[in-house]
Short mmCIF file of C-alpha atoms in Angstrom, two decimals:
data_model
loop_
_atom_site.label_atom_id
_atom_site.label_comp_id
_atom_site.label_asym_id
_atom_site.label_seq_id
_atom_site.Cartn_x
_atom_site.Cartn_y
_atom_site.Cartn_z
CA MET A 130 -22.30 -4.88 3.47
CA SER A 131 -25.41 -5.57 5.30
CA GLY A 132 -24.15 -3.98 7.94
CA CYS A 133 -21.71 -1.49 6.57
CA ASN A 134 -19.01 -0.40 9.48
CA ILE A 135 -15.97 -0.54 6.78
CA CYS A 136 -15.18 3.35 6.60
CA PRO A 137 -15.48 5.56 10.16
CA ARG A 138 -19.06 6.66 9.81
CA ASN A 139 -20.38 3.31 10.83
CA CYS A 140 -23.85 3.68 8.69
CA ASN A 141 -24.62 0.09 9.58
CA VAL A 142 -27.37 0.10 6.71
CA ASP A 143 -27.52 -3.35 4.14
CA ARG A 144 -25.63 -2.26 0.93
CA ASN A 145 -26.51 -5.50 -0.73
CA ASN A 146 -30.25 -4.27 -0.64
CA ASN A 147 -29.09 -1.86 -1.94
CA GLU A 148 -29.19 0.58 1.31
CA TYR A 149 -26.61 3.74 1.01
CA GLY A 150 -25.13 5.28 3.78
CA VAL A 151 -22.66 8.52 3.88
CA CYS A 152 -20.58 6.95 0.54
CA GLY A 153 -24.34 6.74 -1.67
CA VAL A 154 -23.30 3.63 -3.60
CA PRO A 155 -24.54 -0.08 -2.89
CA SER A 156 -21.77 -3.11 -2.58
CA GLU A 157 -21.73 -3.31 -6.15
CA ILE A 158 -17.77 -1.39 -8.05
CA HIS A 159 -19.45 2.10 -9.63
CA ILE A 160 -15.54 3.12 -11.40
CA ALA A 161 -16.01 6.70 -12.90
CA ARG A 162 -12.83 5.99 -15.44
CA ALA A 163 -9.56 3.93 -16.03
CA MET A 164 -6.49 6.26 -16.47
CA LEU A 165 -2.80 6.54 -17.21
CA HIS A 166 -2.78 9.45 -14.76
CA MET A 167 0.70 11.65 -15.55
CA TRP A 168 -0.36 14.70 -12.75
CA GLU A 169 0.04 12.76 -9.80
CA GLU A 170 3.02 13.06 -7.26
CA PRO A 171 7.03 12.78 -9.42
CA CYS A 172 7.45 9.45 -8.13
CA ILE A 173 3.62 8.22 -8.46
CA SER A 174 3.94 9.36 -12.11
CA GLY A 175 6.91 9.23 -13.51
CA ASN A 176 6.74 9.67 -16.47
CA SER A 177 4.66 7.05 -18.03
CA GLY A 178 2.18 6.93 -15.75
CA SER A 179 -0.33 6.24 -13.18
CA GLY A 180 -2.99 3.43 -13.83
CA ALA A 181 -5.66 5.32 -11.86
CA VAL A 182 -9.02 3.75 -10.85
CA PHE A 183 -11.22 6.66 -10.36
CA PHE A 184 -14.30 4.53 -7.75
CA TYR A 185 -18.15 6.77 -7.96
CA GLY A 186 -19.14 7.25 -4.08
CA CYS A 187 -16.91 8.83 -0.34
CA PRO A 188 -17.55 7.94 2.79
CA LEU A 189 -16.29 10.89 3.68
CA ARG A 190 -17.71 13.98 0.45
CA CYS A 191 -16.54 17.94 1.22
CA ILE A 192 -18.50 20.36 0.25
CA TYR A 193 -14.91 21.55 -1.34
CA CYS A 194 -14.30 17.87 -3.12
CA GLN A 195 -12.49 18.99 -6.06
CA ASN A 196 -14.26 15.43 -7.61
CA PHE A 197 -17.71 16.64 -6.70
CA LYS A 198 -19.76 14.69 -9.43
CA ILE A 199 -18.36 11.55 -8.64
CA SER A 200 -17.51 11.82 -5.14
CA HIS A 201 -21.19 12.61 -4.59
CA GLY A 202 -22.77 9.01 -5.52
CA ILE A 203 -23.08 6.91 -8.72
CA ASP A 204 -23.51 8.16 -12.38
CA LYS A 205 -25.87 5.76 -14.95
CA THR A 206 -22.81 3.54 -14.61
CA LYS A 207 -22.65 -0.68 -14.79
CA ALA A 208 -21.53 -1.74 -11.78
CA VAL A 209 -18.34 -3.77 -12.50
CA SER A 210 -17.31 -7.90 -10.55
CA ALA A 211 -14.28 -8.23 -9.18
CA ASP A 212 -12.84 -10.26 -12.01
CA GLU A 213 -14.06 -7.25 -13.75
CA LEU A 214 -12.07 -4.98 -12.14
CA ALA A 215 -8.76 -7.11 -11.56
CA ASN A 216 -8.76 -7.85 -15.43
CA VAL A 217 -9.10 -3.31 -15.36
CA PHE A 218 -5.93 -3.89 -13.72
CA ILE A 219 -4.08 -5.96 -15.65
CA GLU A 220 -5.10 -3.47 -18.58
CA LEU A 221 -2.89 -0.59 -17.44
CA GLN A 222 -0.51 -1.90 -16.28
CA GLU A 223 -0.14 -3.67 -19.85
CA MET A 224 -0.81 0.30 -21.29
CA GLY A 225 2.79 0.69 -19.23
CA ALA A 226 1.29 2.29 -15.59
CA ASN A 227 3.79 2.39 -12.63
CA ASN A 228 1.42 1.36 -10.53
CA ILE A 229 -1.70 0.53 -9.72
CA ASN A 230 -4.04 3.67 -7.81
CA LEU A 231 -7.32 3.04 -6.61
CA VAL A 232 -8.38 6.51 -6.62
CA THR A 233 -11.75 7.39 -2.76
CA PRO A 234 -11.17 3.26 -2.96
CA THR A 235 -12.39 3.21 1.73
CA HIS A 236 -16.35 1.74 0.96
CA TYR A 237 -14.85 -0.64 -2.08
CA SER A 238 -11.71 -2.03 -0.04
CA LEU A 239 -13.59 -5.41 0.94
CA GLU A 240 -13.40 -6.22 -2.91
CA ILE A 241 -10.58 -4.28 -4.03
CA ILE A 242 -8.99 -7.55 -2.10
CA THR A 243 -10.63 -9.96 -3.94
CA ALA A 244 -9.28 -8.33 -7.14
CA VAL A 245 -6.42 -7.64 -5.92
CA GLY A 246 -5.77 -11.05 -5.20
CA LYS A 247 -7.08 -11.98 -8.61
CA ALA A 248 -5.16 -9.93 -10.56
CA LYS A 249 -1.35 -10.80 -9.02
CA ASN A 250 -2.88 -13.95 -9.62
CA LYS A 251 -3.41 -13.34 -13.39
CA GLY A 252 0.76 -11.48 -13.23
CA LEU A 253 -0.06 -8.05 -11.38
CA ASN A 254 3.08 -7.58 -10.25
CA ILE A 255 3.27 -3.35 -9.71
CA PRO A 256 2.39 -1.92 -6.70
CA ILE A 257 -1.08 -1.16 -5.29
CA VAL A 258 -1.74 2.71 -4.27
CA TYR A 259 -4.53 3.67 -1.73
CA ASN A 260 -5.32 7.20 -3.01
CA CYS A 261 -7.61 8.19 0.07
CA SER A 262 -9.05 11.10 2.57
CA GLY A 263 -7.16 9.53 5.27
CA TYR A 264 -10.48 8.83 7.18
CA GLU A 265 -9.67 5.60 7.50
CA SER A 266 -11.09 2.58 9.97
CA VAL A 267 -8.19 0.97 11.26
CA ASP A 268 -9.62 -2.43 11.66
CA THR A 269 -10.21 -2.18 7.79
CA LEU A 270 -7.04 -0.57 7.38
CA LYS A 271 -5.54 -4.43 8.99
CA LYS A 272 -7.23 -6.46 6.04
CA LEU A 273 -5.55 -4.39 3.53
CA HIS A 274 -2.69 -5.06 5.00
CA GLY A 275 0.20 -7.00 2.00
CA TYR A 276 -1.90 -6.25 0.25
CA VAL A 277 -1.53 -2.05 -0.24
CA ASP A 278 2.46 -0.88 -0.54
CA ILE A 279 1.18 2.68 -0.43
CA TYR A 280 -0.44 5.03 0.95
CA LEU A 281 -1.04 8.35 -0.66
CA THR A 282 -3.47 9.77 1.64
CA ASP A 283 -5.09 13.30 3.12
CA PHE A 284 -4.70 14.92 5.95
CA LYS A 285 -6.61 17.37 5.65
CA TYR A 286 -7.91 19.06 9.32
CA MET A 287 -6.21 19.06 12.30
CA ASN A 288 -9.19 21.98 13.60
CA ASP A 289 -11.82 19.69 14.19
CA ASP A 290 -14.18 22.66 13.41
CA LEU A 291 -13.48 22.57 10.43
CA GLY A 292 -14.21 18.22 9.75
CA VAL A 293 -17.41 19.31 11.20
CA LYS A 294 -18.67 22.61 8.88
CA TYR A 295 -16.84 21.04 5.45
CA SER A 296 -17.37 17.30 5.85
CA LYS A 297 -20.01 16.42 8.45
CA VAL A 298 -17.56 15.09 10.63
CA SER A 299 -16.49 15.55 14.66
CA ASN A 300 -13.17 13.62 15.01
CA TYR A 301 -11.69 13.76 11.88
CA SER A 302 -8.47 14.30 13.50
CA GLU A 303 -8.33 11.76 15.99
CA VAL A 304 -9.50 9.36 13.13
CA ALA A 305 -6.16 10.64 10.42
CA LYS A 306 -3.89 10.59 13.07
CA ASN A 307 -4.81 6.35 14.44
CA ALA A 308 -4.74 5.84 10.96
CA LEU A 309 -1.93 7.22 9.45
CA ALA A 310 -0.32 5.08 12.29
CA GLU A 311 -2.03 1.50 10.67
CA MET A 312 -0.25 3.38 7.16
CA VAL A 313 3.61 3.55 8.47
CA ARG A 314 3.24 0.39 10.27
CA GLN A 315 1.85 -1.32 7.45
CA VAL A 316 4.31 0.08 4.29
CA GLY A 317 7.13 1.84 6.87
CA ALA A 318 9.80 3.93 5.29
CA PRO A 319 9.90 4.67 1.99
CA GLU A 320 11.93 2.77 -0.89
CA PHE A 321 11.66 3.19 -4.70
CA LEU A 322 12.44 1.94 -7.36
CA ASP A 323 15.87 2.81 -9.42
CA ASN A 324 13.85 5.42 -11.41
CA GLY A 325 12.75 6.83 -9.24
CA ILE A 326 8.97 5.44 -9.22
CA MET A 327 8.32 4.56 -5.28
CA LYS A 328 7.83 0.43 -4.69
CA LYS A 329 6.46 1.25 -1.24
CA GLY A 330 5.69 3.97 1.44
CA VAL A 331 3.15 7.10 3.21
CA ILE A 332 2.66 10.33 0.98
CA VAL A 333 0.52 12.63 3.27
CA ARG A 334 -1.93 14.99 1.40
CA ASN A 335 -2.87 18.28 2.69
CA LEU A 336 -4.55 20.39 0.68
CA LEU A 337 -4.36 24.21 1.74
CA LEU A 338 -8.13 26.12 1.39
CA PRO A 339 -8.69 29.69 1.11
CA SER A 340 -7.79 31.41 4.57
CA HIS A 341 -7.59 28.79 6.64
CA VAL A 342 -3.41 29.04 6.99
CA ASN A 343 -3.59 28.16 10.78
CA ASN A 344 -5.09 25.21 10.03
CA SER A 345 -2.36 23.69 7.27
CA LYS A 346 0.13 24.55 9.53
CA ALA A 347 -0.73 22.25 12.31
CA VAL A 348 -1.43 19.22 9.93
CA LEU A 349 2.48 19.59 8.57
CA GLN A 350 3.30 20.16 12.45
CA TYR A 351 2.12 17.21 13.64
CA ILE A 352 2.90 15.03 11.01
CA TYR A 353 6.68 16.23 10.44
CA GLU A 354 7.20 15.32 14.62
CA THR A 355 5.52 12.61 14.81
CA TYR A 356 7.24 10.85 11.86
CA GLY A 357 9.98 12.95 11.06
CA ASP A 358 10.89 10.99 6.95
CA LEU A 359 9.56 8.85 7.37
CA VAL A 360 6.92 9.99 5.66
CA TYR A 361 6.79 11.92 2.55
CA ILE A 362 4.97 15.00 2.70
CA SER A 363 2.69 16.85 -0.03
CA ILE A 364 1.61 20.69 0.18
CA MET A 365 -0.61 21.32 -2.52
CA ASN A 366 -2.04 24.82 -3.71
CA GLN A 367 -4.69 22.76 -6.71
CA TYR A 368 -8.10 24.51 -4.36
CA THR A 369 -10.20 25.61 -7.19
CA PRO A 370 -13.21 26.48 -5.68
CA LEU A 371 -16.50 24.74 -8.09
CA GLU A 372 -20.70 25.50 -8.11
CA GLN A 373 -21.01 23.84 -5.37
CA VAL A 374 -19.24 27.10 -2.57
CA LYS A 375 -19.70 29.61 -4.85
CA ASN A 376 -22.20 30.55 -1.46
CA ILE A 377 -19.33 30.03 0.73
CA LYS A 378 -17.13 33.28 2.03
CA GLU A 379 -14.88 32.09 2.25
CA LEU A 380 -13.89 29.19 -0.12
CA ASN A 381 -15.30 30.47 -3.18
CA ARG A 382 -11.50 31.90 -4.04
CA LYS A 383 -8.54 30.08 -4.63
CA VAL A 384 -5.54 29.99 -2.62
CA THR A 385 -3.35 33.19 -2.64
CA LYS A 386 0.56 32.65 -3.16
CA ARG A 387 0.57 34.50 -0.20
CA GLU A 388 -1.21 31.79 1.79
CA TYR A 389 0.43 28.96 -0.09
CA ASN A 390 4.57 30.55 0.10
CA ARG A 391 4.17 31.06 3.78
CA LEU A 392 2.53 27.49 4.34
CA ILE A 393 5.80 26.49 2.17
CA ASP A 394 8.07 28.91 3.90
CA TYR A 395 6.34 26.58 8.00
CA ALA A 396 7.39 23.87 6.24
CA ILE A 397 10.57 24.76 5.52
CA SER A 398 10.87 26.32 9.29
CA LEU A 399 9.85 22.91 10.80
CA GLY A 400 12.96 20.98 8.55
CA ILE A 401 10.82 19.08 6.39
CA LYS A 402 12.41 18.24 3.38
CA ASN A 403 10.28 15.04 1.97
CA ALA A 404 7.84 17.28 0.22
CA PHE A 405 6.64 17.61 -2.28
CA ILE A 406 5.06 21.16 -4.34
CA GLN A 407 3.08 23.37 -6.29
CA GLU A 408 4.41 25.84 -8.80
CA GLY A 409 2.11 27.86 -11.27
CA ASP A 410 -1.32 27.93 -12.24
CA VAL A 411 -2.76 24.35 -11.63
CA ALA A 412 -4.33 22.67 -14.43
CA LYS A 413 -7.37 22.92 -15.58
CA GLU A 414 -8.61 19.30 -16.74
CA SER A 415 -10.55 17.23 -14.27
CA PHE A 416 -8.17 15.00 -11.52
CA ILE A 417 -5.12 16.60 -12.57
CA PRO A 418 -3.15 18.39 -9.83
CA ASP A 419 0.29 19.47 -11.36
CA PHE A 420 3.22 19.04 -8.84
#
């Protein structure tokens, strides 16, 4: 943390002394919300919910982010210690969570490793889900080996021009490819419990952006041609234009049914079978994609 290079931004700032990098947070852990989350992919939420912990800050900070108020810095929240975070995990397990779902965890990876270890010593025995943007350092992911059971990762852009335009990164596709390879290396083929809940594996999400079907097609093609049925793919139509994109012409509208159907038809033509899709209107409550 004294020269933070946890993510590929390599800001090299001293977060221990309240220097902020792109993620917008110091070294202390700041949580926006902890809850039983009912609307992740069916094999994550199931009937009893995923134990979601939403962290403040994000190394990617996409302009269209659906959790913009959380991802772009910290609110007036009290920092929690690794011990307190471990207790949150235990409380979620006691509430019946299928797993502990770490939402935007990248910049707190080292503290999370400590907290997971403490929680396991207290009896935590449900899977750990690392729910991230896909813009991950392989070195940091290697530190997570043995602590994470399920990687629920985005793959946003195959077109790096879009990465520059919307997330201010020039190398998203290369970084995401390398990160995904490490995730698959760690957890291998998907495994499920008898009730259909994922026990371990990788799910790759792609959020279809309006006007950018071709980018999503390229993402799906790469994932399937590289990994086949070794990973599950989640094809999302939940994009919602929020206030911060009202002046960006191509982003200030929802995805059309025609755009989404074109992408689904393309996925079928590739032969993709292990996939989740979204049908109908997305849920209106914040944080809730309806699969």
